Short mmCIF file of C-alpha atoms and ligand atoms in Angstrom, two decimals:
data_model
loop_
_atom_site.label_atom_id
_atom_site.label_comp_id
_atom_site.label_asym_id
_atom_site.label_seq_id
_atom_site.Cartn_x
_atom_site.Cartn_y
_atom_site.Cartn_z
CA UNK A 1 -27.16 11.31 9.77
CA UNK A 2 -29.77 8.96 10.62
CA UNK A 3 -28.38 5.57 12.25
CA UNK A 4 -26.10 6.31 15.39
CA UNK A 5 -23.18 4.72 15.50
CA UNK A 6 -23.78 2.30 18.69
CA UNK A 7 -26.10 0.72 16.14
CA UNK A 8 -23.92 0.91 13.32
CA UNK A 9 -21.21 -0.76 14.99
CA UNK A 10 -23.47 -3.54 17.32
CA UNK A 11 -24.60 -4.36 13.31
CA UNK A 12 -21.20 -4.94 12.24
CA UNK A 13 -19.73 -8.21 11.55
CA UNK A 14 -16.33 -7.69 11.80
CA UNK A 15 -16.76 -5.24 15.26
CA UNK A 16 -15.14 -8.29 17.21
CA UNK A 17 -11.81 -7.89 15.17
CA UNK A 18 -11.30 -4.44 16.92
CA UNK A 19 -10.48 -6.53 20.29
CA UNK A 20 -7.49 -8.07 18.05
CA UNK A 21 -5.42 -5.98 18.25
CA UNK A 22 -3.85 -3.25 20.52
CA UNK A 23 -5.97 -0.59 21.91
CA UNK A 24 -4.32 0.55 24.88
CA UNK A 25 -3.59 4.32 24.32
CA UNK A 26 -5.26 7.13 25.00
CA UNK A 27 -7.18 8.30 21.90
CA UNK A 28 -10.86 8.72 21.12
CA UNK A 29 -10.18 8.16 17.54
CA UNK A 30 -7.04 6.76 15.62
CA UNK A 31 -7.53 7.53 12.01
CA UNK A 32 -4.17 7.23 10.66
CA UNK A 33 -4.53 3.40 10.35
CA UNK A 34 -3.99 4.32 6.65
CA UNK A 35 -0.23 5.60 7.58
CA UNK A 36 0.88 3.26 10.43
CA UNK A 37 -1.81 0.70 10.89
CA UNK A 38 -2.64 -0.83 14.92
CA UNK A 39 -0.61 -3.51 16.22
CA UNK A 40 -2.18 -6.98 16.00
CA UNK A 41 -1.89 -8.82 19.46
CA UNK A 42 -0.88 -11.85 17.65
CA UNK A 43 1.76 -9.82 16.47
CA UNK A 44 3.14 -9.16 19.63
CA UNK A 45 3.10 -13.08 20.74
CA UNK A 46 4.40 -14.14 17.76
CA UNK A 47 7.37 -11.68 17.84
CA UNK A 48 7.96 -12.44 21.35
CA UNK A 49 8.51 -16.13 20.37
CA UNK A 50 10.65 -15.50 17.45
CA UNK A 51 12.87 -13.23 19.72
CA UNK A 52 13.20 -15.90 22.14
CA UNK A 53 12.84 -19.26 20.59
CA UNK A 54 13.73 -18.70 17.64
CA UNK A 55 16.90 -16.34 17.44
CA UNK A 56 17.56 -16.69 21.20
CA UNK A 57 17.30 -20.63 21.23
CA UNK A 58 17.90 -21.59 17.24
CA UNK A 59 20.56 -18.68 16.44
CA UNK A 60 22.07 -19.39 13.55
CA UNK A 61 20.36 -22.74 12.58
CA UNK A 62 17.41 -20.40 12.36
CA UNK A 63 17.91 -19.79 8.45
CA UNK A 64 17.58 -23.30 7.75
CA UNK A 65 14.83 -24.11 9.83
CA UNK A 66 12.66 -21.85 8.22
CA UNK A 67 14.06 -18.02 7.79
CA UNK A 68 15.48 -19.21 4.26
CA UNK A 69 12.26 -20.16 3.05
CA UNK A 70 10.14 -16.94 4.59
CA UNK A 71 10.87 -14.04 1.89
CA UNK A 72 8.54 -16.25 -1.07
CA UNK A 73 6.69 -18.36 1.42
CA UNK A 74 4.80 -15.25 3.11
CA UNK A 75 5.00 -13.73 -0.16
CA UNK A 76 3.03 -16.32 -1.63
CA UNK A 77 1.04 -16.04 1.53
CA UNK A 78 0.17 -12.00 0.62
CA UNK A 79 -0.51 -13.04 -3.54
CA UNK A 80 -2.91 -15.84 -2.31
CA UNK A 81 -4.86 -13.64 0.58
CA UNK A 82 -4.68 -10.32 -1.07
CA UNK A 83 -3.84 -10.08 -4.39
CA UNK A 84 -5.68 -12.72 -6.36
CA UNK A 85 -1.91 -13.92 -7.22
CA UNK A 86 -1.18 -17.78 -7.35
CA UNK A 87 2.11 -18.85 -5.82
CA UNK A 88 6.14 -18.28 -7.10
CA UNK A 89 5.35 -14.50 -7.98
CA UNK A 90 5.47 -12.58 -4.72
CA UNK A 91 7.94 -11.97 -2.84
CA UNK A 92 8.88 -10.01 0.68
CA UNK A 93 11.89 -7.59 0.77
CA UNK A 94 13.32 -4.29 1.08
CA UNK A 95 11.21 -0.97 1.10
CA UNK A 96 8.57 -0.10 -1.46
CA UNK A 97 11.09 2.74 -2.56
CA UNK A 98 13.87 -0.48 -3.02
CA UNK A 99 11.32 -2.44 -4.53
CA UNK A 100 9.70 0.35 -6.59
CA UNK A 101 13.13 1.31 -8.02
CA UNK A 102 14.11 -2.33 -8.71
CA UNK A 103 10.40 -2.94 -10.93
CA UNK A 104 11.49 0.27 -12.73
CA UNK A 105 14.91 -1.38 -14.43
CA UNK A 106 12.82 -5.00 -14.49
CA UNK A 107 9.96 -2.97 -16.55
CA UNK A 108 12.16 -0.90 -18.70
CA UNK A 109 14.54 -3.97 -19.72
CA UNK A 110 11.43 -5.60 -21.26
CA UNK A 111 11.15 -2.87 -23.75
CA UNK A 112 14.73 -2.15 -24.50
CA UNK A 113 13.40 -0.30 -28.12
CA UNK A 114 10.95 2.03 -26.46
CA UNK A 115 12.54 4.91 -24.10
CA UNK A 116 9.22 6.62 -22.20
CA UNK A 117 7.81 6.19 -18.71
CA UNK A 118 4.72 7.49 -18.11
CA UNK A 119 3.65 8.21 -14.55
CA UNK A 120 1.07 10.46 -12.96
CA UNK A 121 2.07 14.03 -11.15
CA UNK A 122 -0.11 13.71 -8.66
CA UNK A 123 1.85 10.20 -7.96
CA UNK A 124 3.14 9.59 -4.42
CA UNK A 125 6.68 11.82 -4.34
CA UNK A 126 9.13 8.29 -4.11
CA UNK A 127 7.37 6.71 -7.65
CA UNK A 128 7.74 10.04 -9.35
CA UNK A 129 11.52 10.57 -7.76
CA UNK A 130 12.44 7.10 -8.20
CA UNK A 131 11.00 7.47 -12.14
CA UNK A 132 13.09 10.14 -12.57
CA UNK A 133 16.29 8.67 -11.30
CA UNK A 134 15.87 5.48 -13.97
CA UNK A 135 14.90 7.30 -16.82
CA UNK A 136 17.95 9.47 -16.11
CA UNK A 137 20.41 6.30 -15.32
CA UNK A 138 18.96 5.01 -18.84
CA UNK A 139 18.29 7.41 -20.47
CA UNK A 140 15.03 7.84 -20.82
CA UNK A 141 12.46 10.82 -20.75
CA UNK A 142 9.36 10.81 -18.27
CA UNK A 143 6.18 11.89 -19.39
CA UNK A 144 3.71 13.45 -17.10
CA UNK A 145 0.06 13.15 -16.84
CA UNK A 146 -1.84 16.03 -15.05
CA UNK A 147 -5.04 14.78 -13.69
CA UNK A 148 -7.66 15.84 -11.89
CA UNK A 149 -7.39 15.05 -7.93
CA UNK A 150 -10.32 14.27 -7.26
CA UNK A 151 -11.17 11.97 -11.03
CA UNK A 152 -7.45 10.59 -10.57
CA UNK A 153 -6.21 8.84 -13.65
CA UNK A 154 -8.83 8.09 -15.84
CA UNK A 155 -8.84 5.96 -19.49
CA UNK A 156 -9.30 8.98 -21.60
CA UNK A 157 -6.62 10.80 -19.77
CA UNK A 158 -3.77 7.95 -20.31
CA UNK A 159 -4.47 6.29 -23.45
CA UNK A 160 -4.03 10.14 -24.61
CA UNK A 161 -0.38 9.64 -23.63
CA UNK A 162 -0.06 6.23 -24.50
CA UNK A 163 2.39 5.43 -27.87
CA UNK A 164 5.11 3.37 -29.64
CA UNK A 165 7.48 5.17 -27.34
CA UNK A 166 5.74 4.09 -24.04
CA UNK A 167 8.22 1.50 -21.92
CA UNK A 168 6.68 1.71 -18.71
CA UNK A 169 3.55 3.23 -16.77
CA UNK A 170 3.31 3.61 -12.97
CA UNK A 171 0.31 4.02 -11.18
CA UNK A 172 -1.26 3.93 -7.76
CA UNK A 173 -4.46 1.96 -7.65
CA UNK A 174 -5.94 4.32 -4.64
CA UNK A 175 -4.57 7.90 -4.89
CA UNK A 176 -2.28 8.78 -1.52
CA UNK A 177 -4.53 12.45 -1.64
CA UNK A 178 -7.98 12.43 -2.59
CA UNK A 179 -8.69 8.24 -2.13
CA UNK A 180 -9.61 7.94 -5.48
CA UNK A 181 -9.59 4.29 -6.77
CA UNK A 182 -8.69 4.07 -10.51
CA UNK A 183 -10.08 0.92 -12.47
CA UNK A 184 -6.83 -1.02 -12.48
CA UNK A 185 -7.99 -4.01 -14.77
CA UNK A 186 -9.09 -1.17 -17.97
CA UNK A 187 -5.84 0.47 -17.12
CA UNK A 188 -3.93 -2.47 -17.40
CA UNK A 189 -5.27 -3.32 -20.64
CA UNK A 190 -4.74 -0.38 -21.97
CA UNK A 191 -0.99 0.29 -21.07
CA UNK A 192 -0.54 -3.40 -23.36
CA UNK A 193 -2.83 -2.46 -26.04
CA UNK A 194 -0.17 0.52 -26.04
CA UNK A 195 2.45 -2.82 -26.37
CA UNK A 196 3.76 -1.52 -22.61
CA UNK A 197 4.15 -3.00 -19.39
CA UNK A 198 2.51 -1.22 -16.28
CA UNK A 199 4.09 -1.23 -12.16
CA UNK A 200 1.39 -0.63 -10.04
CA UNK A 201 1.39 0.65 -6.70
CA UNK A 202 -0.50 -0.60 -4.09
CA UNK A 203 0.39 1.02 -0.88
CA UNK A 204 -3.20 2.33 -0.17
CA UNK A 205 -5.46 -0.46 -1.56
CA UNK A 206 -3.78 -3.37 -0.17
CA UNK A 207 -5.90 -5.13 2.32
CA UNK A 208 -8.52 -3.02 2.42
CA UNK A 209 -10.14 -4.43 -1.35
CA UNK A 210 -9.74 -7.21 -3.62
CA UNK A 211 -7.06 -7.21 -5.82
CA UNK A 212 -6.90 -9.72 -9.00
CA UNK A 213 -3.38 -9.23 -10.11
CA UNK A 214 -3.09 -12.46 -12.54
CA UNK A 215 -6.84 -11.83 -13.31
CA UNK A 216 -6.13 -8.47 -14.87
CA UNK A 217 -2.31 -9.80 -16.26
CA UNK A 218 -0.72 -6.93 -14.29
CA UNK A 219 3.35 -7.09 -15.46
CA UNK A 220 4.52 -6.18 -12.39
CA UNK A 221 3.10 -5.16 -8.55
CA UNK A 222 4.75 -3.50 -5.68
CA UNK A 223 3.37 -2.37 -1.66
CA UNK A 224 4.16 -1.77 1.44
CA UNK A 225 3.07 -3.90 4.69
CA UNK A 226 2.69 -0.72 7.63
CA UNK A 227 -0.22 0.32 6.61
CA UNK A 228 -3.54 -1.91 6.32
CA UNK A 229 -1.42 -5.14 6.74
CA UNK A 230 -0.47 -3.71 10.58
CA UNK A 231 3.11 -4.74 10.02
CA UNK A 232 4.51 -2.21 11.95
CA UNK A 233 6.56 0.77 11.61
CA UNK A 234 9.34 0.06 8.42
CA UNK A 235 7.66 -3.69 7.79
CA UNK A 236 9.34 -5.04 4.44
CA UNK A 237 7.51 -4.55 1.76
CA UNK A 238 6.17 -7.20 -1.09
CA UNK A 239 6.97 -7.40 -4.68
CA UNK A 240 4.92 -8.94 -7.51
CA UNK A 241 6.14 -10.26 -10.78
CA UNK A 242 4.02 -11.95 -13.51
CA UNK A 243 4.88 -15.16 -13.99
CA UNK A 244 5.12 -14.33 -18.15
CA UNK A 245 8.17 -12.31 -17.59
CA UNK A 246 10.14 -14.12 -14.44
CA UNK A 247 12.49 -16.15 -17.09
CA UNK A 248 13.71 -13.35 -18.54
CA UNK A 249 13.21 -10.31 -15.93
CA UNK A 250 16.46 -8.66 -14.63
CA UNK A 251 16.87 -6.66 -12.19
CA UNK A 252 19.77 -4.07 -10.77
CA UNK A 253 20.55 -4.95 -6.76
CA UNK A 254 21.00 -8.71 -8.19
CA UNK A 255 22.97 -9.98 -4.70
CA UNK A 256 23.44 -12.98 -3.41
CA UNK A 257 20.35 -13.56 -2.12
CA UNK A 258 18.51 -13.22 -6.09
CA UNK A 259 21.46 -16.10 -6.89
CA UNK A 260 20.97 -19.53 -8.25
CA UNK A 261 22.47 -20.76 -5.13
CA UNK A 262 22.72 -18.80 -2.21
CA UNK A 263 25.19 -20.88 -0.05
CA UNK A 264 27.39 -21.86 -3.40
CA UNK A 265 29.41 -18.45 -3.00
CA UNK A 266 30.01 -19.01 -6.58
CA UNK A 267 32.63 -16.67 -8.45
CA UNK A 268 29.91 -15.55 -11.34
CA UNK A 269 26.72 -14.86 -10.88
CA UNK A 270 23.39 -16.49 -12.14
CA UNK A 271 19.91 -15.12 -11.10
CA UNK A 272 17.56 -17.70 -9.44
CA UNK A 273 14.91 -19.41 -11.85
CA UNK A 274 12.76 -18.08 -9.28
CA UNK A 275 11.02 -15.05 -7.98
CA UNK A 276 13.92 -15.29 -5.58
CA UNK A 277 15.90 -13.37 -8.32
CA UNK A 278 13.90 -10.40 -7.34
CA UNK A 279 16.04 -10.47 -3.81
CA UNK A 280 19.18 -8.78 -2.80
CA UNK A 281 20.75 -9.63 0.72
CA UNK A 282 19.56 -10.58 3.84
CA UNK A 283 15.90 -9.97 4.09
CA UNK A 284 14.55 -9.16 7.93
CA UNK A 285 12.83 -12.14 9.39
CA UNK A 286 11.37 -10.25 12.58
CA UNK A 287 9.69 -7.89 9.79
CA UNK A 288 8.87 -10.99 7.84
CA UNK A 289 6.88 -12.08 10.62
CA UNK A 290 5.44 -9.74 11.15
CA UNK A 291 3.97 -9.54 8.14
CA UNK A 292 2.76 -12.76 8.36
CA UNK A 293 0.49 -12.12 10.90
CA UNK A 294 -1.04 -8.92 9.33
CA UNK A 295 -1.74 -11.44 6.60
CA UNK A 296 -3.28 -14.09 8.33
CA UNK A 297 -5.50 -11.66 10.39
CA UNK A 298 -6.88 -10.32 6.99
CA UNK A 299 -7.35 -13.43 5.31
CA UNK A 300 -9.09 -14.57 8.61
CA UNK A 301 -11.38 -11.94 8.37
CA UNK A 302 -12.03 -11.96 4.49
CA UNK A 303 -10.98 -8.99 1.65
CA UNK A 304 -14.50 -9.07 0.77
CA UNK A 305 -15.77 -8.51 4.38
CA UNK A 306 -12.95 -5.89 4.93
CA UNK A 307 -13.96 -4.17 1.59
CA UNK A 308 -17.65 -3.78 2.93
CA UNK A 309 -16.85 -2.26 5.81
CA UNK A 310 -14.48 -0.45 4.34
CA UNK A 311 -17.63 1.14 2.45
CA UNK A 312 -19.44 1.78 4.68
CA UNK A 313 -16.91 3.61 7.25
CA UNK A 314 -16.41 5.72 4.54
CA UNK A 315 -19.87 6.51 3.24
CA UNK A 316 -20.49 7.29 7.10
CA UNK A 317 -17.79 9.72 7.27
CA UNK A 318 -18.89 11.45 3.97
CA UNK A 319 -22.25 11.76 5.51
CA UNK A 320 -20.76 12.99 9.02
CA UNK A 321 -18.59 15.76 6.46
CA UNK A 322 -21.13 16.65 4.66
CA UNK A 323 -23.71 17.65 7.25
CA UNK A 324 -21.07 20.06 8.66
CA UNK A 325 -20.48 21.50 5.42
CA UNK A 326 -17.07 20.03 5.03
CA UNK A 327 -15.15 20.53 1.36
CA UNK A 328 -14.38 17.25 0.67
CA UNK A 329 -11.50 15.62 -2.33
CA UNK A 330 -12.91 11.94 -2.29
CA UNK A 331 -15.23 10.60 -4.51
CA UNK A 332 -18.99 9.99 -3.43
CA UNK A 333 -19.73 6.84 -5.50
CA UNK A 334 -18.21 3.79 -2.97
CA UNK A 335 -16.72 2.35 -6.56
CA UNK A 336 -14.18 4.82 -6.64
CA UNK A 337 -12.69 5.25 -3.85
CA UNK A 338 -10.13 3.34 -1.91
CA UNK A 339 -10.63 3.46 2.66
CA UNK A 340 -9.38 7.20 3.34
CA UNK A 341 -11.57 10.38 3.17
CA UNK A 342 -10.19 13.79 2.42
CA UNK A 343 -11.03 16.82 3.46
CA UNK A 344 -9.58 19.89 2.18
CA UNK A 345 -9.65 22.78 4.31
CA UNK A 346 -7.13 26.23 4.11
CA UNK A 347 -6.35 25.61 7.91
CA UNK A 348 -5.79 21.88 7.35
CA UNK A 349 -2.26 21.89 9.61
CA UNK A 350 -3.91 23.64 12.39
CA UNK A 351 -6.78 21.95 12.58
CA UNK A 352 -5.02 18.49 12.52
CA UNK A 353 -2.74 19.82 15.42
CA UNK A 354 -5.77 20.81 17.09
CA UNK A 355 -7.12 17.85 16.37
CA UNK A 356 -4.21 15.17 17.58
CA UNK A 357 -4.02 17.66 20.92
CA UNK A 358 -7.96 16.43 21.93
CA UNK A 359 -6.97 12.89 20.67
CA UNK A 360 -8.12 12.21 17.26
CA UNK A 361 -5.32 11.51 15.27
CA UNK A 362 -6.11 12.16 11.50
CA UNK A 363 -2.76 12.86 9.15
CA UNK A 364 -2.03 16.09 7.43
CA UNK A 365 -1.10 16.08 3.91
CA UNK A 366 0.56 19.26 2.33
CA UNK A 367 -0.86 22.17 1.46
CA UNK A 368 -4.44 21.69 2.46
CA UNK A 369 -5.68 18.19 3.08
CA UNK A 370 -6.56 16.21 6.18
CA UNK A 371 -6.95 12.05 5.49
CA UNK A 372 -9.14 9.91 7.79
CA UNK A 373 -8.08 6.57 7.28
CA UNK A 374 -10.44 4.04 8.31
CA UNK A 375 -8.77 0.58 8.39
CA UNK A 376 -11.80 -1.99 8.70
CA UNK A 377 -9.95 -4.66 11.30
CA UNK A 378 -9.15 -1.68 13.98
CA UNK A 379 -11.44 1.30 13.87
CA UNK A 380 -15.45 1.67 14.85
CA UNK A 381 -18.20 3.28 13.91
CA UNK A 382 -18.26 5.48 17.51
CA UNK A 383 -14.46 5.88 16.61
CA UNK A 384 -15.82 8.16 13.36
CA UNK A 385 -17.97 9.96 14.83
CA UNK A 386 -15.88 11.11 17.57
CA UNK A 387 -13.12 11.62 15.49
CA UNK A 388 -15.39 13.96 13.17
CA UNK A 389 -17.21 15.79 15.70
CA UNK A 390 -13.76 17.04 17.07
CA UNK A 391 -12.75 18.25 13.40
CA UNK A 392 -15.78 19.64 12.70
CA UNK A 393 -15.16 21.79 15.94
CA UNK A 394 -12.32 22.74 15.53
CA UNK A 395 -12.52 23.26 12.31
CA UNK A 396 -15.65 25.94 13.34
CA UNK A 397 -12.95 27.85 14.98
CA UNK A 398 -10.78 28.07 11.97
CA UNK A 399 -10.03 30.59 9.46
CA UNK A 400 -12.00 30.19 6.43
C1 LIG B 1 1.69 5.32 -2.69
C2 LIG B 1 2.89 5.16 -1.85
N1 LIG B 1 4.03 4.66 -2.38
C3 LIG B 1 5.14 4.51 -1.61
C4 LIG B 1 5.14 4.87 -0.27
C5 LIG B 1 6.31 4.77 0.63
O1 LIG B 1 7.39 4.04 0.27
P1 LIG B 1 8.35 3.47 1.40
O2 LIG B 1 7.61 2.36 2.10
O3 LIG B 1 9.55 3.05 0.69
O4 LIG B 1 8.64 4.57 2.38
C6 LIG B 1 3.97 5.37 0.31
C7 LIG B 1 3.96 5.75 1.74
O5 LIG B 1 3.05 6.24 2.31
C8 LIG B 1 2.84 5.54 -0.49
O6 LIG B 1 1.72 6.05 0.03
#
């Protein structure tokens, strides 16, 4: 490795975003910011001020000042920012698993004739679960692709699978494992060539890349908030659905909250005209908030800015890796790959134990992987290349 990484991060335009948030603790590197991302300091005012001024002070009147209103508003807030989405088609709520399960019975309703979803096996273990569930409850049969880790999903691979029994496909646009980003616009196309409608899963690419959801006339969208959006620890999680389909999309955890009227109390139900219908019951505003603020720090910074450092914390790392001789599962070309790194190593649990015991914190991934997630807003250059030296260490002591 040539540049050190003083100079690497005095160079960077987004170092002074670090000083943002949270850094009190007493790491040398975080690298998890792909699992639990740092805690914005705004974040900490702001939910300071809701706590007191707004639910101490406002109490109930709260919901009609504003907490009504949040759920679409910072929705709209996240499609604008981070998902090249224009307004009335995301939504904040629930958990991704909620959210994922409740796209699954929107998705499969719009092709009641067909009776297949397709979804990856190397897919995060709540899509594949939660695809099994509905196709059970409906009666449907999953098929499986088997791709390569490290290549991920490819064109070749799923229009192979693709036919006039295909429903619904569900994919992750940056692969939990290896990193791997798959080309979500071809994708796209191809699942409605196939005369399909696609969920995609954004846990690991959202705000850390540009996303062009209407761009690419994506069906239907769905990620959680912890991660790069520094929402904190169980942070609701967003929902996107395509204008095209909102007339006529159902959905099964229809409540009161996904009702015409939410104060009527009404005796039958009607679903909202809006992406409101997508709701169930009371959404959490403190999470909401939060949010918020994970949002606005991003969009402050720029997607575009955050994806170029984003490249170049992970080329860095690659380079760090692969002058120790480090087996690595992400991709080498910057195009195709999302802001973790993998490394795959026999003594992966050990060494991340080792590691998180001399404070680098990477995550440990069953059987044999350790991620380095490099969020763009939080961690530095010197934060890599301390966190890598102590793998490489300790991974020098390891078993082969
Ligand atoms: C790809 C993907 N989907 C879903 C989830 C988690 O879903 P939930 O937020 O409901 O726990 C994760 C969590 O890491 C994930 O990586």
């Amino acid at each position: 490795v040539t540049t050190p990484p003083d100079v690497l991060d005095s160079s960077d335009p987004l170092a002074a975003f670090r000083d943002r948030f949270v850094v009190d603790d007493d790491l040398v590197a975080y690298l998890d910011g792909n699992s639990l991302g740092r805690v914005p300091k705004a974040t900490v005012e702001r939910l300071a001020t809701f706590v007191s001024e707004e639910w101490g002070s406002r109490l109930i009147r709260g919901w009609e000042d504003s907490w009504v209103d949040l759920p679409v508003a910072v929705g709209d807030e996240v499609g604008a920012a981070l998902l090249g989405a224009a307004a009335g088609q995301t939504v904040i709520a629930d958990s991704t698993s909620v959210n994922i399960y409740k796209l699954l019975h929107a998705a499969a309703a719009t092709r009641p004739d067909r009776d297949e979803i397709v979804i990856d096996a190397t897919n995060f273990p709540t899509d594949r679960y939660l695809v099994e569930s509905v196709a059970a409850a409906r009666g449907m049969t999953v098929r499986w692709l088997e791709p390569d880790l490290v290549d991920n999903v490819t064109v070749e691979l799923l229009g192979a699978e693709l036919g006039d029994r295909t429903a619904v496909v569900v994919l992750c646009q940056v692969d939990y494992r290896s990193g791997t980003l798959v080309d979500l616009p071809a994708l796209t196309a191809l699942v409605h060539d196939a005369g399909a409608v696609v969920v995609w899963d954004l846990c690991h690419s959202v705000g850390v890349l540009p996303i062009a959801l209407d761009a690419a006339q994506v069906d239907f969208a769905v990620g959680c908030t912890y991660k790069y959006l520094n929402s904190g620890p169980g942070s609701p999680a967003f929902m996107y659905v395509a204008d095209r389909h909102l007339a006529e999309v159902t959905q099964p955890i229809a409540g009161w909250w996904s009702a015409a009227d939410l104060f009527a109390m009404s005796d039958t139900y009607e679903a909202a005209p809006t992406i409101r219908r997508m709701l169930s019951g009371t959404p959490s505003v403190a999470g909401i908030v939060a949010v918020q603020e994970g949002v606005r720090l991003i969009a402050e910074a720029g997607v575009d800015a955050i994806r170029a450092k984003s490249e170049a914390l992970t080329a860095y790392t690659i380079e760090l890796l692969d002058d120790a001789g480090v087996e690595l599962v992400t991709p080498r070309d910057a195009d195709l790959r999302g802001s973790h790194v993998t490394v795959r190593h026999l003594d992966a649990r050990r060494i991340a134990d080792q590691m998180i015991a001399r404070g680098a914190v990477p995550d440990f991934r069953e059987p044999d992987l350790i991620r380095l997630g490099l969020s763009p807003l939080s961690t530095s250059f010197a934060e890599v290349e301390a966190g890598v030296r102590i793998l490489v260490e300790v991974a020098a002591g390891a078993r082969r």
